[in-house]
Amino acid sequence: MSSATTGTSHRDTAIDVQPRRRSAETKAAFKTTEFIAYVVIVLGVLIASIVVDGNGNGDNGAAGDYFRADRAWFYIVLLTIGYLVSRGLAKSGSRDSSDA
């Protein structure tokens, strides 16, 4: 005697229950080494703009100041652009696990 098959197997009727990791972010921004390096370098630029002057005696005389505040803030803007680009590259390389 032959047994009739219904066309479904045990594999088709089993429910696949696997936990899925849903993450769209690589890592929190403040936990990355890029952020720590960014903050340290920005503080270094600000401290350097306060300390450095043109005559070498440490006072911030306006006549001898060759690392003015506008130049320091320009460097900070460049650092910020670099940090944002590096974060964008890091996020673009991550996969969204909800994309099956």
A tleap script that builds the chain and sets N, CA, C and O, in Angstrom:
source leaprc.protein.ff14SB
mol = sequence {
  NMET SER SER ALA THR THR GLY THR SER HIE
  ARG ASP THR ALA ILE ASP VAL GLN PRO ARG
  ARG ARG SER ALA GLU THR LYS ALA ALA PHE
  LYS THR THR GLU PHE ILE ALA TYR VAL VAL
  ILE VAL LEU GLY VAL LEU ILE ALA SER ILE
  VAL VAL ASP GLY ASN GLY ASN GLY ASP ASN
  GLY ALA ALA GLY ASP TYR PHE ARG ALA ASP
  ARG ALA TRP PHE TYR ILE VAL LEU LEU THR
  ILE GLY TYR LEU VAL SER ARG GLY LEU ALA
  LYS SER GLY SER ARG ASP SER SER ASP CALA
}
set mol.1.N position { 0.823 -1.174 0.000 }
set mol.1.CA position { 0.000 0.000 0.000 }
set mol.1.C position { 0.873 1.245 0.000 }
set mol.1.O position { 1.922 1.303 0.641 }
set mol.2.N position { 0.416 2.202 -0.717 }
set mol.2.CA position { 1.168 3.450 -0.764 }
set mol.2.C position { 0.471 4.480 0.106 }
set mol.2.O position { -0.755 4.514 0.205 }
set mol.3.N position { 1.258 5.291 0.712 }
set mol.3.CA position { 0.682 6.337 1.559 }
set mol.3.C position { 0.582 7.626 0.761 }
set mol.3.O position { 1.472 7.943 -0.029 }
set mol.4.N position { -0.474 8.354 0.960 }
set mol.4.CA position { -0.688 9.604 0.237 }
set mol.4.C position { 0.072 10.732 0.936 }
set mol.4.O position { 0.113 10.808 2.164 }
set mol.5.N position { 0.660 11.585 0.139 }
set mol.5.CA position { 1.355 12.739 0.713 }
set mol.5.C position { 0.560 13.994 0.425 }
set mol.5.O position { -0.067 14.128 -0.626 }
set mol.6.N position { 0.597 14.888 1.354 }
set mol.6.CA position { -0.169 16.126 1.197 }
set mol.6.C position { 0.638 17.239 0.560 }
set mol.6.O position { 0.073 18.278 0.220 }
set mol.7.N position { 1.931 17.061 0.387 }
set mol.7.CA position { 2.741 18.091 -0.254 }
set mol.7.C position { 3.441 19.005 0.738 }
set mol.7.O position { 4.258 19.833 0.337 }
set mol.8.N position { 3.143 18.874 2.004 }
set mol.8.CA position { 3.837 19.694 2.996 }
set mol.8.C position { 4.733 18.794 3.818 }
set mol.8.O position { 4.392 17.647 4.107 }
set mol.9.N position { 5.843 19.308 4.179 }
set mol.9.CA position { 6.760 18.543 5.003 }
set mol.9.C position { 6.830 19.154 6.392 }
set mol.9.O position { 6.261 20.212 6.658 }
set mol.10.N position { 7.530 18.474 7.252 }
set mol.10.CA position { 7.702 18.976 8.611 }
set mol.10.C position { 8.445 20.308 8.598 }
set mol.10.O position { 8.182 21.169 9.437 }
set mol.11.N position { 9.343 20.482 7.683 }
set mol.11.CA position { 10.112 21.712 7.593 }
set mol.11.C position { 9.215 22.897 7.216 }
set mol.11.O position { 9.430 24.003 7.712 }
set mol.12.N position { 8.230 22.694 6.363 }
set mol.12.CA position { 7.350 23.780 5.937 }
set mol.12.C position { 6.413 24.237 7.044 }
set mol.12.O position { 6.029 25.406 7.079 }
set mol.13.N position { 6.043 23.353 7.935 }
set mol.13.CA position { 5.088 23.715 8.971 }
set mol.13.C position { 5.755 24.208 10.235 }
set mol.13.O position { 5.083 24.782 11.092 }
set mol.14.N position { 7.045 24.007 10.382 }
set mol.14.CA position { 7.736 24.467 11.588 }
set mol.14.C position { 7.887 25.983 11.554 }
set mol.14.O position { 8.138 26.571 10.502 }
set mol.15.N position { 7.732 26.590 12.691 }
set mol.15.CA position { 7.866 28.037 12.812 }
set mol.15.C position { 9.315 28.351 13.158 }
set mol.15.O position { 9.872 27.809 14.112 }
set mol.16.N position { 9.904 29.219 12.383 }
set mol.16.CA position { 11.291 29.610 12.598 }
set mol.16.C position { 11.332 30.699 13.663 }
set mol.16.O position { 10.967 31.846 13.403 }
set mol.17.N position { 11.774 30.336 14.854 }
set mol.17.CA position { 11.817 31.281 15.959 }
set mol.17.C position { 13.280 31.512 16.328 }
set mol.17.O position { 13.826 30.844 17.207 }
set mol.18.N position { 13.892 32.451 15.654 }
set mol.18.CA position { 15.258 32.830 15.970 }
set mol.18.C position { 15.248 34.300 16.329 }
set mol.18.O position { 14.657 35.114 15.620 }
set mol.19.N position { 15.899 34.642 17.429 }
set mol.19.CA position { 15.927 36.068 17.790 }
set mol.19.C position { 16.728 36.855 16.762 }
set mol.19.O position { 17.805 36.437 16.336 }
set mol.20.N position { 16.194 37.975 16.383 }
set mol.20.CA position { 16.871 38.824 15.416 }
set mol.20.C position { 17.413 40.051 16.114 }
set mol.20.O position { 16.764 40.649 16.972 }
set mol.21.N position { 18.595 40.399 15.728 }
set mol.21.CA position { 19.226 41.577 16.285 }
set mol.21.C position { 18.880 42.754 15.390 }
set mol.21.O position { 19.243 42.773 14.214 }
set mol.22.N position { 18.196 43.712 15.931 }
set mol.22.CA position { 17.815 44.887 15.152 }
set mol.22.C position { 18.666 46.060 15.609 }
set mol.22.O position { 18.529 46.556 16.727 }
set mol.23.N position { 19.538 46.485 14.725 }
set mol.23.CA position { 20.431 47.578 15.046 }
set mol.23.C position { 20.736 48.352 13.780 }
set mol.23.O position { 21.128 47.775 12.766 }
set mol.24.N position { 20.555 49.662 13.846 }
set mol.24.CA position { 20.875 50.502 12.709 }
set mol.24.C position { 22.143 51.310 12.967 }
set mol.24.O position { 22.634 51.983 12.061 }
set mol.25.N position { 22.671 51.258 14.157 }
set mol.25.CA position { 23.841 52.044 14.548 }
set mol.25.C position { 25.008 51.112 14.794 }
set mol.25.O position { 24.835 50.032 15.358 }
set mol.26.N position { 26.190 51.517 14.378 }
set mol.26.CA position { 27.360 50.693 14.625 }
set mol.26.C position { 27.708 50.686 16.100 }
set mol.26.O position { 27.860 49.621 16.698 }
set mol.27.N position { 27.834 51.832 16.677 }
set mol.27.CA position { 28.140 51.996 18.096 }
set mol.27.C position { 27.711 53.409 18.461 }
set mol.27.O position { 27.682 54.294 17.607 }
set mol.28.N position { 27.384 53.615 19.711 }
set mol.28.CA position { 27.025 54.965 20.137 }
set mol.28.C position { 28.200 55.900 19.868 }
set mol.28.O position { 29.352 55.531 20.097 }
set mol.29.N position { 27.918 57.091 19.390 }
set mol.29.CA position { 28.979 58.003 18.946 }
set mol.29.C position { 29.950 58.354 20.063 }
set mol.29.O position { 31.152 58.461 19.819 }
set mol.30.N position { 29.459 58.532 21.270 }
set mol.30.CA position { 30.347 58.932 22.361 }
set mol.30.C position { 31.233 57.783 22.841 }
set mol.30.O position { 32.144 58.015 23.635 }
set mol.31.N position { 30.997 56.561 22.388 }
set mol.31.CA position { 31.815 55.417 22.782 }
set mol.31.C position { 32.952 55.134 21.804 }
set mol.31.O position { 33.743 54.217 22.026 }
set mol.32.N position { 33.040 55.903 20.733 }
set mol.32.CA position { 34.042 55.613 19.704 }
set mol.32.C position { 35.345 56.340 19.989 }
set mol.32.O position { 35.367 57.366 20.669 }
set mol.33.N position { 36.423 55.795 19.460 }
set mol.33.CA position { 37.719 56.442 19.614 }
set mol.33.C position { 37.804 57.718 18.787 }
set mol.33.O position { 38.566 58.625 19.121 }
set mol.34.N position { 37.020 57.795 17.699 }
set mol.34.CA position { 37.018 59.023 16.916 }
set mol.34.C position { 36.513 60.198 17.746 }
set mol.34.O position { 37.062 61.297 17.671 }
set mol.35.N position { 35.475 59.966 18.529 }
set mol.35.CA position { 34.911 61.036 19.343 }
set mol.35.C position { 35.881 61.462 20.430 }
set mol.35.O position { 36.050 62.655 20.682 }
set mol.36.N position { 36.516 60.502 21.072 }
set mol.36.CA position { 37.472 60.823 22.133 }
set mol.36.C position { 38.644 61.608 21.554 }
set mol.36.O position { 39.077 62.602 22.136 }
set mol.37.N position { 39.156 61.162 20.408 }
set mol.37.CA position { 40.254 61.882 19.768 }
set mol.37.C position { 39.806 63.281 19.343 }
set mol.37.O position { 40.564 64.242 19.474 }
set mol.38.N position { 38.587 63.396 18.840 }
set mol.38.CA position { 38.052 64.691 18.423 }
set mol.38.C position { 38.006 65.666 19.601 }
set mol.38.O position { 38.450 66.808 19.482 }
set mol.39.N position { 37.477 65.221 20.722 }
set mol.39.CA position { 37.359 66.094 21.898 }
set mol.39.C position { 38.740 66.508 22.396 }
set mol.39.O position { 38.960 67.676 22.718 }
set mol.40.N position { 39.666 65.561 22.462 }
set mol.40.CA position { 41.014 65.875 22.944 }
set mol.40.C position { 41.698 66.886 22.017 }
set mol.40.O position { 42.333 67.828 22.491 }
set mol.41.N position { 41.575 66.700 20.723 }
set mol.41.CA position { 42.227 67.611 19.781 }
set mol.41.C position { 41.581 68.989 19.803 }
set mol.41.O position { 42.280 69.998 19.710 }
set mol.42.N position { 40.253 69.048 19.924 }
set mol.42.CA position { 39.581 70.351 20.016 }
set mol.42.C position { 40.043 71.084 21.272 }
set mol.42.O position { 40.312 72.285 21.220 }
set mol.43.N position { 40.139 70.383 22.395 }
set mol.43.CA position { 40.643 71.018 23.614 }
set mol.43.C position { 42.088 71.482 23.427 }
set mol.43.O position { 42.465 72.553 23.903 }
set mol.44.N position { 42.893 70.677 22.735 }
set mol.44.CA position { 44.267 71.073 22.464 }
set mol.44.C position { 44.352 72.330 21.623 }
set mol.44.O position { 45.189 73.193 21.889 }
set mol.45.N position { 43.503 72.453 20.610 }
set mol.45.CA position { 43.493 73.649 19.773 }
set mol.45.C position { 43.067 74.862 20.588 }
set mol.45.O position { 43.655 75.935 20.451 }
set mol.46.N position { 42.063 74.707 21.425 }
set mol.46.CA position { 41.611 75.838 22.242 }
set mol.46.C position { 42.681 76.265 23.243 }
set mol.46.O position { 42.914 77.458 23.435 }
set mol.47.N position { 43.322 75.302 23.872 }
set mol.47.CA position { 44.383 75.634 24.830 }
set mol.47.C position { 45.564 76.289 24.110 }
set mol.47.O position { 46.145 77.253 24.608 }
set mol.48.N position { 45.911 75.764 22.945 }
set mol.48.CA position { 47.014 76.353 22.183 }
set mol.48.C position { 46.698 77.783 21.763 }
set mol.48.O position { 47.583 78.638 21.761 }
set mol.49.N position { 45.459 78.046 21.413 }
set mol.49.CA position { 45.103 79.408 21.004 }
set mol.49.C position { 45.146 80.380 22.176 }
set mol.49.O position { 45.326 81.581 21.978 }
set mol.50.N position { 44.985 79.875 23.384 }
set mol.50.CA position { 45.083 80.727 24.569 }
set mol.50.C position { 46.547 80.967 24.940 }
set mol.50.O position { 46.928 82.080 25.301 }
set mol.51.N position { 47.356 79.922 24.848 }
set mol.51.CA position { 48.726 79.973 25.344 }
set mol.51.C position { 49.690 80.624 24.357 }
set mol.51.O position { 50.544 81.412 24.764 }
set mol.52.N position { 49.571 80.314 23.080 }
set mol.52.CA position { 50.557 80.723 22.081 }
set mol.52.C position { 50.390 82.196 21.749 }
set mol.52.O position { 49.281 82.680 21.523 }
set mol.53.N position { 51.523 82.900 21.724 }
set mol.53.CA position { 51.531 84.262 21.219 }
set mol.53.C position { 52.817 84.494 20.445 }
set mol.53.O position { 53.697 83.633 20.429 }
set mol.54.N position { 52.929 85.617 19.821 }
set mol.54.CA position { 54.042 85.870 18.911 }
set mol.54.C position { 55.349 86.240 19.578 }
set mol.54.O position { 56.406 86.002 18.994 }
set mol.55.N position { 55.330 86.817 20.785 }
set mol.55.CA position { 56.578 87.279 21.364 }
set mol.55.C position { 57.219 86.262 22.310 }
set mol.55.O position { 58.313 86.508 22.819 }
set mol.56.N position { 56.566 85.133 22.553 }
set mol.56.CA position { 57.176 84.049 23.306 }
set mol.56.C position { 57.159 84.192 24.810 }
set mol.56.O position { 57.733 83.345 25.495 }
set mol.57.N position { 56.528 85.224 25.368 }
set mol.57.CA position { 56.535 85.369 26.819 }
set mol.57.C position { 55.255 84.875 27.487 }
set mol.57.O position { 55.137 84.955 28.709 }
set mol.58.N position { 54.307 84.374 26.726 }
set mol.58.CA position { 53.130 83.761 27.313 }
set mol.58.C position { 51.958 84.682 27.542 }
set mol.58.O position { 50.854 84.202 27.798 }
set mol.59.N position { 52.149 85.996 27.460 }
set mol.59.CA position { 50.981 86.861 27.616 }
set mol.59.C position { 50.281 86.993 26.272 }
set mol.59.O position { 50.915 86.905 25.221 }
set mol.60.N position { 49.010 87.198 26.314 }
set mol.60.CA position { 48.220 87.240 25.084 }
set mol.60.C position { 48.099 88.671 24.574 }
set mol.60.O position { 46.996 89.202 24.450 }
set mol.61.N position { 49.199 89.268 24.291 }
set mol.61.CA position { 49.175 90.609 23.717 }
set mol.61.C position { 48.635 90.568 22.309 }
set mol.61.O position { 49.006 89.694 21.526 }
set mol.62.N position { 47.756 91.510 21.972 }
set mol.62.CA position { 47.118 91.508 20.664 }
set mol.62.C position { 48.108 91.770 19.539 }
set mol.62.O position { 47.901 91.303 18.419 }
set mol.63.N position { 49.178 92.508 19.814 }
set mol.63.CA position { 50.129 92.854 18.759 }
set mol.63.C position { 50.946 91.648 18.312 }
set mol.63.O position { 51.254 91.527 17.126 }
set mol.64.N position { 51.304 90.756 19.229 }
set mol.64.CA position { 52.166 89.649 18.873 }
set mol.64.C position { 51.445 88.326 18.712 }
set mol.64.O position { 52.094 87.307 18.478 }
set mol.65.N position { 50.151 88.305 18.827 }
set mol.65.CA position { 49.391 87.063 18.792 }
set mol.65.C position { 49.324 86.538 17.362 }
set mol.65.O position { 48.771 87.199 16.483 }
set mol.66.N position { 49.879 85.363 17.125 }
set mol.66.CA position { 49.820 84.815 15.778 }
set mol.66.C position { 48.964 83.560 15.691 }
set mol.66.O position { 48.885 82.962 14.618 }
set mol.67.N position { 48.330 83.142 16.760 }
set mol.67.CA position { 47.345 82.059 16.711 }
set mol.67.C position { 46.059 82.604 17.330 }
set mol.67.O position { 45.706 82.290 18.467 }
set mol.68.N position { 45.384 83.421 16.552 }
set mol.68.CA position { 44.203 84.116 17.047 }
set mol.68.C position { 43.010 83.178 17.168 }
set mol.68.O position { 43.045 82.041 16.698 }
set mol.69.N position { 41.972 83.667 17.797 }
set mol.69.CA position { 40.769 82.873 18.036 }
set mol.69.C position { 40.074 82.491 16.735 }
set mol.69.O position { 39.544 81.386 16.620 }
set mol.70.N position { 40.070 83.391 15.755 }
set mol.70.CA position { 39.393 83.056 14.493 }
set mol.70.C position { 40.081 81.893 13.786 }
set mol.70.O position { 39.412 81.066 13.166 }
set mol.71.N position { 41.400 81.818 13.869 }
set mol.71.CA position { 42.112 80.693 13.268 }
set mol.71.C position { 41.845 79.406 14.063 }
set mol.71.O position { 41.690 78.336 13.475 }
set mol.72.N position { 41.793 79.510 15.382 }
set mol.72.CA position { 41.502 78.329 16.207 }
set mol.72.C position { 40.117 77.780 15.890 }
set mol.72.O position { 39.946 76.569 15.751 }
set mol.73.N position { 39.138 78.654 15.776 }
set mol.73.CA position { 37.789 78.184 15.467 }
set mol.73.C position { 37.707 77.636 14.044 }
set mol.73.O position { 36.916 76.731 13.780 }
set mol.74.N position { 38.503 78.164 13.134 }
set mol.74.CA position { 38.559 77.602 11.786 }
set mol.74.C position { 39.071 76.162 11.837 }
set mol.74.O position { 38.524 75.280 11.176 }
set mol.75.N position { 40.117 75.931 12.618 }
set mol.75.CA position { 40.644 74.578 12.761 }
set mol.75.C position { 39.628 73.648 13.426 }
set mol.75.O position { 39.542 72.470 13.079 }
set mol.76.N position { 38.872 74.168 14.366 }
set mol.76.CA position { 37.850 73.350 15.027 }
set mol.76.C position { 36.744 72.988 14.039 }
set mol.76.O position { 36.227 71.872 14.072 }
set mol.77.N position { 36.380 73.915 13.167 }
set mol.77.CA position { 35.381 73.614 12.132 }
set mol.77.C position { 35.900 72.522 11.206 }
set mol.77.O position { 35.157 71.607 10.850 }
set mol.78.N position { 37.172 72.608 10.812 }
set mol.78.CA position { 37.746 71.563 9.963 }
set mol.78.C position { 37.757 70.215 10.677 }
set mol.78.O position { 37.454 69.187 10.071 }
set mol.79.N position { 38.104 70.218 11.951 }
set mol.79.CA position { 38.076 68.971 12.727 }
set mol.79.C position { 36.666 68.400 12.809 }
set mol.79.O position { 36.475 67.187 12.717 }
set mol.80.N position { 35.685 69.273 12.982 }
set mol.80.CA position { 34.293 68.821 13.064 }
set mol.80.C position { 33.845 68.209 11.739 }
set mol.80.O position { 33.169 67.180 11.730 }
set mol.81.N position { 34.209 68.821 10.642 }
set mol.81.CA position { 33.864 68.257 9.337 }
set mol.81.C position { 34.502 66.886 9.177 }
set mol.81.O position { 33.852 65.946 8.717 }
set mol.82.N position { 35.767 66.766 9.551 }
set mol.82.CA position { 36.453 65.479 9.475 }
set mol.82.C position { 35.800 64.424 10.349 }
set mol.82.O position { 35.667 63.270 9.942 }
set mol.83.N position { 35.392 64.817 11.554 }
set mol.83.CA position { 34.729 63.870 12.447 }
set mol.83.C position { 33.394 63.423 11.860 }
set mol.83.O position { 33.071 62.236 11.895 }
set mol.84.N position { 32.626 64.349 11.328 }
set mol.84.CA position { 31.325 63.992 10.753 }
set mol.84.C position { 31.484 63.079 9.546 }
set mol.84.O position { 30.688 62.159 9.355 }
set mol.85.N position { 32.500 63.325 8.732 }
set mol.85.CA position { 32.749 62.455 7.582 }
set mol.85.C position { 33.143 61.060 8.057 }
set mol.85.O position { 32.681 60.066 7.497 }
set mol.86.N position { 33.993 60.973 9.086 }
set mol.86.CA position { 34.398 59.650 9.577 }
set mol.86.C position { 33.223 58.895 10.176 }
set mol.86.O position { 33.129 57.680 10.005 }
set mol.87.N position { 32.327 59.578 10.871 }
set mol.87.CA position { 31.129 58.918 11.409 }
set mol.87.C position { 30.218 58.469 10.281 }
set mol.87.O position { 29.631 57.388 10.343 }
set mol.88.N position { 30.099 59.294 9.252 }
set mol.88.CA position { 29.265 58.909 8.111 }
set mol.88.C position { 29.813 57.690 7.401 }
set mol.88.O position { 29.051 56.813 6.995 }
set mol.89.N position { 31.134 57.622 7.245 }
set mol.89.CA position { 31.734 56.443 6.633 }
set mol.89.C position { 31.549 55.208 7.503 }
set mol.89.O position { 31.314 54.116 6.986 }
set mol.90.N position { 31.651 55.369 8.808 }
set mol.90.CA position { 31.466 54.229 9.703 }
set mol.90.C position { 30.027 53.717 9.638 }
set mol.90.O position { 29.786 52.510 9.655 }
set mol.91.N position { 29.085 54.639 9.566 }
set mol.91.CA position { 27.682 54.216 9.513 }
set mol.91.C position { 27.316 53.654 8.149 }
set mol.91.O position { 26.454 52.780 8.055 }
set mol.92.N position { 27.951 54.138 7.094 }
set mol.92.CA position { 27.612 53.622 5.771 }
set mol.92.C position { 28.119 52.205 5.585 }
set mol.92.O position { 27.575 51.452 4.777 }
set mol.93.N position { 29.152 51.835 6.323 }
set mol.93.CA position { 29.672 50.479 6.236 }
set mol.93.C position { 28.913 49.479 7.067 }
set mol.93.O position { 29.100 48.272 6.911 }
set mol.94.N position { 28.055 49.959 7.952 }
set mol.94.CA position { 27.274 49.042 8.787 }
set mol.94.C position { 26.030 48.611 8.032 }
set mol.94.O position { 25.490 49.347 7.206 }
set mol.95.N position { 25.593 47.401 8.337 }
set mol.95.CA position { 24.392 46.870 7.692 }
set mol.95.C position { 23.230 46.961 8.648 }
set mol.95.O position { 23.372 46.743 9.851 }
set mol.96.N position { 22.111 47.277 8.111 }
set mol.96.CA position { 20.886 47.261 8.884 }
set mol.96.C position { 20.355 45.839 8.851 }
set mol.96.O position { 19.994 45.332 7.789 }
set mol.97.N position { 20.306 45.191 10.013 }
set mol.97.CA position { 19.924 43.772 10.041 }
set mol.97.C position { 18.444 43.560 9.735 }
set mol.97.O position { 18.021 42.421 9.534 }
set mol.98.N position { 17.659 44.615 9.694 }
set mol.98.CA position { 16.266 44.428 9.323 }
set mol.98.C position { 16.094 44.335 7.805 }
set mol.98.O position { 15.008 44.015 7.321 }
set mol.99.N position { 17.172 44.615 7.049 }
set mol.99.CA position { 17.157 44.390 5.602 }
set mol.99.C position { 17.446 42.933 5.330 }
set mol.99.O position { 18.608 42.527 5.334 }
set mol.100.N position { 16.448 42.156 5.100 }
set mol.100.CA position { 16.635 40.720 4.931 }
set mol.100.C position { 17.012 40.337 3.537 }
set mol.100.O position { 17.201 39.154 3.251 }
savepdb mol mol.pdb
quit
